[in-house]
Tab-separated table of C-alpha atoms in Angstrom:
chain	number	residue	atom	x	y	z
A	1	MET	CA	-105.019	65.322	-42.981
A	2	THR	CA	-108.753	64.165	-44.159
A	3	SER	CA	-111.668	64.978	-42.398
A	4	GLU	CA	-112.082	60.988	-41.616
A	5	GLN	CA	-108.795	61.447	-40.094
A	6	VAL	CA	-109.988	64.015	-38.077
A	7	ARG	CA	-112.850	62.431	-36.848
A	8	LEU	CA	-110.504	59.234	-36.416
A	9	ILE	CA	-108.457	61.675	-34.011
A	10	LEU	CA	-111.534	63.007	-31.972
A	11	ALA	CA	-112.927	59.823	-31.480
A	12	ALA	CA	-109.745	58.350	-30.006
A	13	VAL	CA	-109.737	61.559	-27.494
A	14	LEU	CA	-113.601	60.975	-26.726
A	15	VAL	CA	-112.457	57.316	-25.576
A	16	VAL	CA	-109.536	58.145	-23.833
A	17	ALA	CA	-111.523	60.511	-21.843
A	18	GLY	CA	-114.495	58.026	-21.349
A	19	LEU	CA	-112.415	55.712	-19.746
A	20	PHE	CA	-111.515	58.031	-17.100
A	21	VAL	CA	-114.701	59.355	-16.721
A	22	THR	CA	-116.521	56.206	-16.130
A	23	GLY	CA	-113.636	55.326	-13.657
A	24	CYS	CA	-110.757	53.365	-14.449
A	25	THR	CA	-109.732	50.838	-11.779
A	26	THR	CA	-106.155	50.392	-13.240
A	27	THR	CA	-103.646	50.535	-10.229
A	28	ARG	CA	-100.937	52.809	-10.499
A	29	THR	CA	-97.935	53.039	-8.500
A	30	ALA	CA	-96.404	56.081	-10.299
A	31	GLU	CA	-97.652	58.506	-12.477
A	32	PRO	CA	-95.778	60.017	-15.466
A	33	PRO	CA	-94.461	63.736	-15.100
A	34	LEU	CA	-97.597	66.044	-16.395
A	35	VAL	CA	-96.559	67.753	-19.543
A	36	ALA	CA	-98.044	71.009	-20.800
A	37	PRO	CA	-99.577	71.191	-23.968
A	38	TYR	CA	-98.400	74.289	-25.270
A	39	ALA	CA	-95.606	75.077	-28.106
A	40	THR	CA	-93.754	77.064	-25.899
A	41	ARG	CA	-93.041	77.301	-22.253
A	42	GLN	CA	-95.497	79.428	-20.089
A	43	VAL	CA	-95.776	81.621	-17.537
A	44	TRP	CA	-98.689	81.224	-14.670
A	45	ALA	CA	-99.961	83.025	-11.973
A	46	VAL	CA	-102.062	82.172	-9.070
A	47	VAL	CA	-104.588	84.380	-7.493
A	48	PRO	CA	-105.648	83.618	-3.759
A	49	LEU	CA	-108.539	81.526	-3.842
A	50	ARG	CA	-112.177	83.163	-2.442
A	51	ASN	CA	-113.213	81.196	0.604
A	52	GLU	CA	-116.732	80.286	-0.543
A	53	SER	CA	-117.079	77.372	1.938
A	54	GLY	CA	-118.599	78.922	4.806
A	55	SER	CA	-115.586	77.641	7.266
A	56	ARG	CA	-113.300	80.010	8.687
A	57	GLY	CA	-110.490	77.397	8.760
A	58	ALA	CA	-110.278	77.441	4.732
A	59	ASP	CA	-107.208	79.572	3.751
A	60	GLY	CA	-107.112	80.728	0.140
A	61	PHE	CA	-103.389	82.050	0.397
A	62	ARG	CA	-102.309	78.793	1.181
A	63	MET	CA	-104.291	76.754	-1.122
A	64	ALA	CA	-102.916	79.119	-3.887
A	65	ASP	CA	-99.266	78.197	-2.711
A	66	ARG	CA	-100.267	74.568	-2.959
A	67	LEU	CA	-101.660	75.299	-6.811
A	68	VAL	CA	-98.312	76.945	-7.345
A	69	TYR	CA	-96.092	74.202	-6.294
A	70	GLU	CA	-98.460	71.626	-8.273
A	71	PHE	CA	-98.017	73.647	-11.391
A	72	GLU	CA	-94.436	73.944	-11.177
A	73	GLN	CA	-94.114	70.416	-11.507
A	74	VAL	CA	-95.561	70.564	-14.884
A	75	GLN	CA	-93.167	70.570	-17.528
A	76	GLY	CA	-93.267	73.189	-19.874
A	77	ILE	CA	-94.686	75.722	-17.168
A	78	ASP	CA	-93.106	78.263	-14.719
A	79	VAL	CA	-95.326	79.875	-11.921
A	80	LEU	CA	-94.961	83.175	-10.332
A	81	PRO	CA	-94.860	83.200	-6.284
A	82	VAL	CA	-98.263	84.542	-4.946
A	83	ASN	CA	-96.761	87.314	-3.336
A	84	ARG	CA	-95.916	88.683	-6.769
A	85	VAL	CA	-99.338	88.197	-7.448
A	86	LEU	CA	-100.697	90.021	-4.550
A	87	GLN	CA	-98.591	93.379	-5.309
A	88	ALA	CA	-100.122	93.210	-8.896
A	89	MET	CA	-103.503	93.228	-6.838
A	90	GLN	CA	-102.570	96.186	-4.791
A	91	THR	CA	-101.442	98.075	-8.018
A	92	LEU	CA	-104.885	97.369	-9.593
A	93	GLU	CA	-106.302	98.212	-6.014
A	94	LEU	CA	-108.066	94.998	-6.085
A	95	ASP	CA	-108.733	93.248	-2.436
A	96	GLY	CA	-109.966	90.098	-4.728
A	97	VAL	CA	-110.636	88.760	-8.164
A	98	ARG	CA	-114.358	88.764	-8.649
A	99	THR	CA	-115.076	89.425	-12.415
A	100	ARG	CA	-113.696	88.844	-16.136
A	101	GLU	CA	-112.582	92.118	-16.241
A	102	ASP	CA	-110.670	92.052	-12.895
A	103	ALA	CA	-108.797	88.838	-14.031
A	104	ILE	CA	-107.957	89.830	-17.565
A	105	ALA	CA	-106.714	93.363	-15.934
A	106	LEU	CA	-104.677	91.386	-13.508
A	107	ARG	CA	-103.120	88.770	-16.203
A	108	GLU	CA	-102.132	91.780	-18.315
A	109	LEU	CA	-100.159	93.610	-15.555
A	110	LEU	CA	-98.573	90.494	-14.615
A	111	GLY	CA	-97.512	89.689	-18.252
A	112	VAL	CA	-98.173	85.979	-17.806
A	113	ASP	CA	-99.352	83.293	-20.322
A	114	GLY	CA	-101.987	82.089	-17.651
A	115	LEU	CA	-103.875	83.168	-14.695
A	116	VAL	CA	-105.790	80.562	-12.509
A	117	VAL	CA	-108.688	82.215	-10.377
A	118	GLY	CA	-110.750	80.083	-8.376
A	119	SER	CA	-112.435	79.652	-4.931
A	120	ILE	CA	-112.840	76.905	-2.005
A	121	THR	CA	-116.190	75.878	-2.335
A	122	ALA	CA	-116.232	73.037	0.530
A	123	TYR	CA	-114.202	72.666	3.721
A	124	ASP	CA	-114.418	70.139	6.297
A	125	PRO	CA	-111.735	69.379	8.750
A	126	TYR	CA	-113.532	66.380	10.389
A	127	ASP	CA	-113.380	63.016	9.846
A	128	PRO	CA	-114.196	62.217	6.974
A	129	VAL	CA	-112.530	65.235	5.861
A	130	ARG	CA	-113.776	67.218	2.751
A	131	ILE	CA	-112.506	70.092	0.139
A	132	GLY	CA	-113.865	71.408	-2.526
A	133	LEU	CA	-112.258	73.876	-5.233
A	134	ALA	CA	-113.302	75.463	-8.419
A	135	LEU	CA	-110.675	76.990	-10.589
A	136	ASP	CA	-110.933	79.097	-13.892
A	137	LEU	CA	-107.846	79.664	-16.179
A	138	TYR	CA	-107.528	82.724	-18.159
A	139	THR	CA	-104.933	82.835	-20.984
A	140	ASP	CA	-103.580	84.762	-23.901
A	141	ALA	CA	-105.581	84.404	-26.908
A	142	LEU	CA	-102.718	83.323	-28.758
A	143	THR	CA	-101.714	80.504	-26.685
A	144	SER	CA	-100.501	77.896	-29.211
A	145	ALA	CA	-99.522	73.708	-28.711
A	146	ASN	CA	-97.810	71.188	-30.042
A	147	PRO	CA	-99.617	68.713	-32.527
A	148	LEU	CA	-101.947	66.604	-30.604
A	149	ASP	CA	-100.481	63.437	-28.887
A	150	LEU	CA	-102.562	60.972	-27.525
A	151	ARG	CA	-100.325	59.729	-24.866
A	152	GLY	CA	-100.201	63.026	-23.372
A	153	LEU	CA	-103.690	62.447	-22.035
A	154	SER	CA	-102.860	58.956	-20.210
A	155	TRP	CA	-102.382	60.702	-16.784
A	156	ALA	CA	-105.704	62.254	-16.513
A	157	PRO	CA	-107.090	61.642	-13.129
A	158	THR	CA	-110.452	59.687	-12.732
A	159	ALA	CA	-113.757	61.751	-12.077
A	160	ASP	CA	-115.911	60.822	-9.460
A	161	ALA	CA	-119.472	59.735	-9.475
A	162	ALA	CA	-119.892	60.478	-5.880
A	163	GLY	CA	-118.982	64.234	-5.982
A	164	MET	CA	-116.206	65.136	-8.002
A	165	GLN	CA	-117.328	66.715	-11.395
A	166	LEU	CA	-114.718	67.334	-14.190
A	167	GLN	CA	-116.136	70.523	-16.362
A	168	THR	CA	-114.285	71.447	-19.743
A	169	LEU	CA	-115.526	74.624	-21.280
A	170	TYR	CA	-114.451	74.539	-25.312
A	171	ARG	CA	-114.840	78.283	-25.786
A	172	THR	CA	-112.891	80.966	-27.314
A	173	GLU	CA	-113.727	83.817	-24.579
A	174	GLN	CA	-112.102	83.936	-20.814
A	175	PRO	CA	-111.872	81.925	-19.020
A	176	VAL	CA	-110.679	79.237	-21.416
A	177	ALA	CA	-111.187	76.403	-19.044
A	178	THR	CA	-113.082	75.647	-15.878
A	179	VAL	CA	-112.663	72.728	-13.571
A	180	SER	CA	-114.454	72.089	-10.255
A	181	GLY	CA	-114.719	69.125	-7.626
A	182	VAL	CA	-115.483	67.984	-4.161
A	183	PHE	CA	-113.047	65.642	-2.592
A	184	SER	CA	-114.825	63.865	0.369
A	185	ALA	CA	-112.379	61.070	1.890
A	186	ALA	CA	-115.148	58.616	2.402
A	187	SER	CA	-115.536	58.502	-1.387
A	188	PRO	CA	-114.239	54.903	-2.962
A	189	SER	CA	-112.702	56.802	-6.182
A	190	VAL	CA	-111.004	59.335	-3.801
A	191	LYS	CA	-109.456	56.491	-1.885
A	192	ARG	CA	-108.172	55.259	-5.092
A	193	ARG	CA	-106.668	58.586	-5.893
A	194	ILE	CA	-105.121	58.860	-2.509
A	195	SER	CA	-103.306	55.103	-2.520
A	196	ALA	CA	-101.776	56.284	-5.948
A	197	TYR	CA	-100.797	59.761	-4.697
A	198	ALA	CA	-99.544	58.241	-1.235
A	199	ALA	CA	-97.431	55.885	-3.100
A	200	GLU	CA	-95.737	58.558	-5.004
A	201	ARG	CA	-95.382	61.249	-2.249
A	202	GLY	CA	-95.502	59.387	1.315
A	203	THR	CA	-92.895	60.000	3.330
A	204	SER	CA	-92.746	56.614	4.858
A	205	GLY	CA	-92.288	53.054	3.580
A	206	ASN	CA	-95.380	51.912	4.698
A	207	ALA	CA	-98.407	52.638	2.413
A	208	ARG	CA	-101.355	52.338	4.712
A	209	HIS	CA	-99.856	55.015	7.123
A	210	ASN	CA	-99.374	57.405	4.189
A	211	GLU	CA	-102.723	57.254	3.038
A	212	ARG	CA	-104.229	57.435	6.335
A	213	MET	CA	-102.028	60.190	7.369
A	214	ILE	CA	-103.314	62.429	4.416
A	215	THR	CA	-106.696	61.509	5.523
A	216	ILE	CA	-106.215	62.804	8.971
A	217	ASP	CA	-104.282	65.833	8.289
A	218	MET	CA	-105.611	68.632	6.520
A	219	ASN	CA	-101.957	70.194	5.295
A	220	LEU	CA	-101.691	66.893	3.977
A	221	TYR	CA	-104.875	66.508	2.212
A	222	SER	CA	-105.152	69.906	1.092
A	223	GLU	CA	-101.516	69.025	-1.183
A	224	PHE	CA	-103.414	66.067	-2.328
A	225	VAL	CA	-106.394	67.798	-3.621
A	226	GLY	CA	-104.115	70.562	-5.032
A	227	HIS	CA	-102.451	67.997	-6.875
A	228	GLU	CA	-105.930	66.735	-8.098
A	229	MET	CA	-107.294	69.789	-9.304
A	230	GLY	CA	-103.837	71.191	-10.835
A	231	SER	CA	-104.030	67.770	-12.976
A	232	ARG	CA	-107.491	68.305	-13.796
A	233	LEU	CA	-106.786	71.749	-15.223
A	234	MET	CA	-103.911	70.584	-17.472
A	235	TRP	CA	-106.310	67.851	-18.602
A	236	ALA	CA	-108.745	70.623	-19.435
A	237	GLU	CA	-106.249	72.529	-21.579
A	238	TRP	CA	-105.359	69.100	-23.479
A	239	GLN	CA	-108.555	68.718	-24.524
A	240	ARG	CA	-109.266	72.380	-25.382
A	241	LEU	CA	-106.462	72.638	-27.509
A	242	ALA	CA	-106.664	68.907	-29.160
A	243	ARG	CA	-110.292	70.054	-30.244
A	244	GLN	CA	-109.242	73.491	-31.394
A	245	ARG	CA	-106.508	71.838	-33.390
A	246	ALA	CA	-108.864	69.271	-34.941
A	247	GLN	CA	-111.398	71.790	-36.012
A	248	ALA	CA	-108.511	74.059	-37.751
A	249	VAL	CA	-107.236	70.775	-39.519
A	250	SER	CA	-111.001	70.127	-40.263
A	251	THR	CA	-111.588	73.810	-41.918
A	252	GLN	CA	-108.340	73.699	-43.701
A	253	ALA	CA	-109.385	70.372	-45.464
A	254	GLU	CA	-112.865	71.369	-46.341
A	255	ALA	CA	-111.380	74.594	-47.509
A	256	GLN	CA	-109.024	72.404	-49.557
A	257	THR	CA	-111.757	70.265	-50.742
A	258	ASP	CA	-114.091	73.212	-52.149
A	259	SER	CA	-111.208	75.203	-53.898
A	260	PRO	CA	-111.178	74.808	-57.664
């Protein structure tokens, strides 16, 4: 693959990402299953989230459980139950994961490919409800991936200019990816995402009723936020590994060009 082809691949990725960052208004009634961008099946674990919201109602263990459920829906990923994570934390005498070293030690003890660590940054159960999360992903440095397929980027969620921010860090050190977001039910972007989510997972045949229930029931709203953040973290991994592969191909092409 030539350096020009590499540039075209990166340009295509940036175009796809730009469409979602600026806010795609296309109505989607059903989203395709999420697919992990790895060459082999991965095992992940989720640490109970720290409560940094200032609200006593925020439950980090329950939020971790919801994230476990969402990652289990991703093709190519299996997830350990949160109780297993707590047992490993007790072995390491950790009452929480607060540092990079804590996360790396816990991931190695669990023997998982990926460890999700995070915090609840905002939690307001009153109308309009609001939840904020920040997640870090720690992985095995040797994690590999399948060849880039731009179709895998098509499910990426919309970023919200009113408060949801997607941050992807292309780094070799840990954590390999970081995503954060504040989801307010008053945000037009969040309302659009709730509509798509309710069409997929609503329990009744009345779409408006399903959407309303999500915005007044914090359990249902927490599930929605878990779905959005799980999708964002997987999208961050698609981006990171796509860039990593493109850089490797570019380096190889330059080496071949420079060789006699």
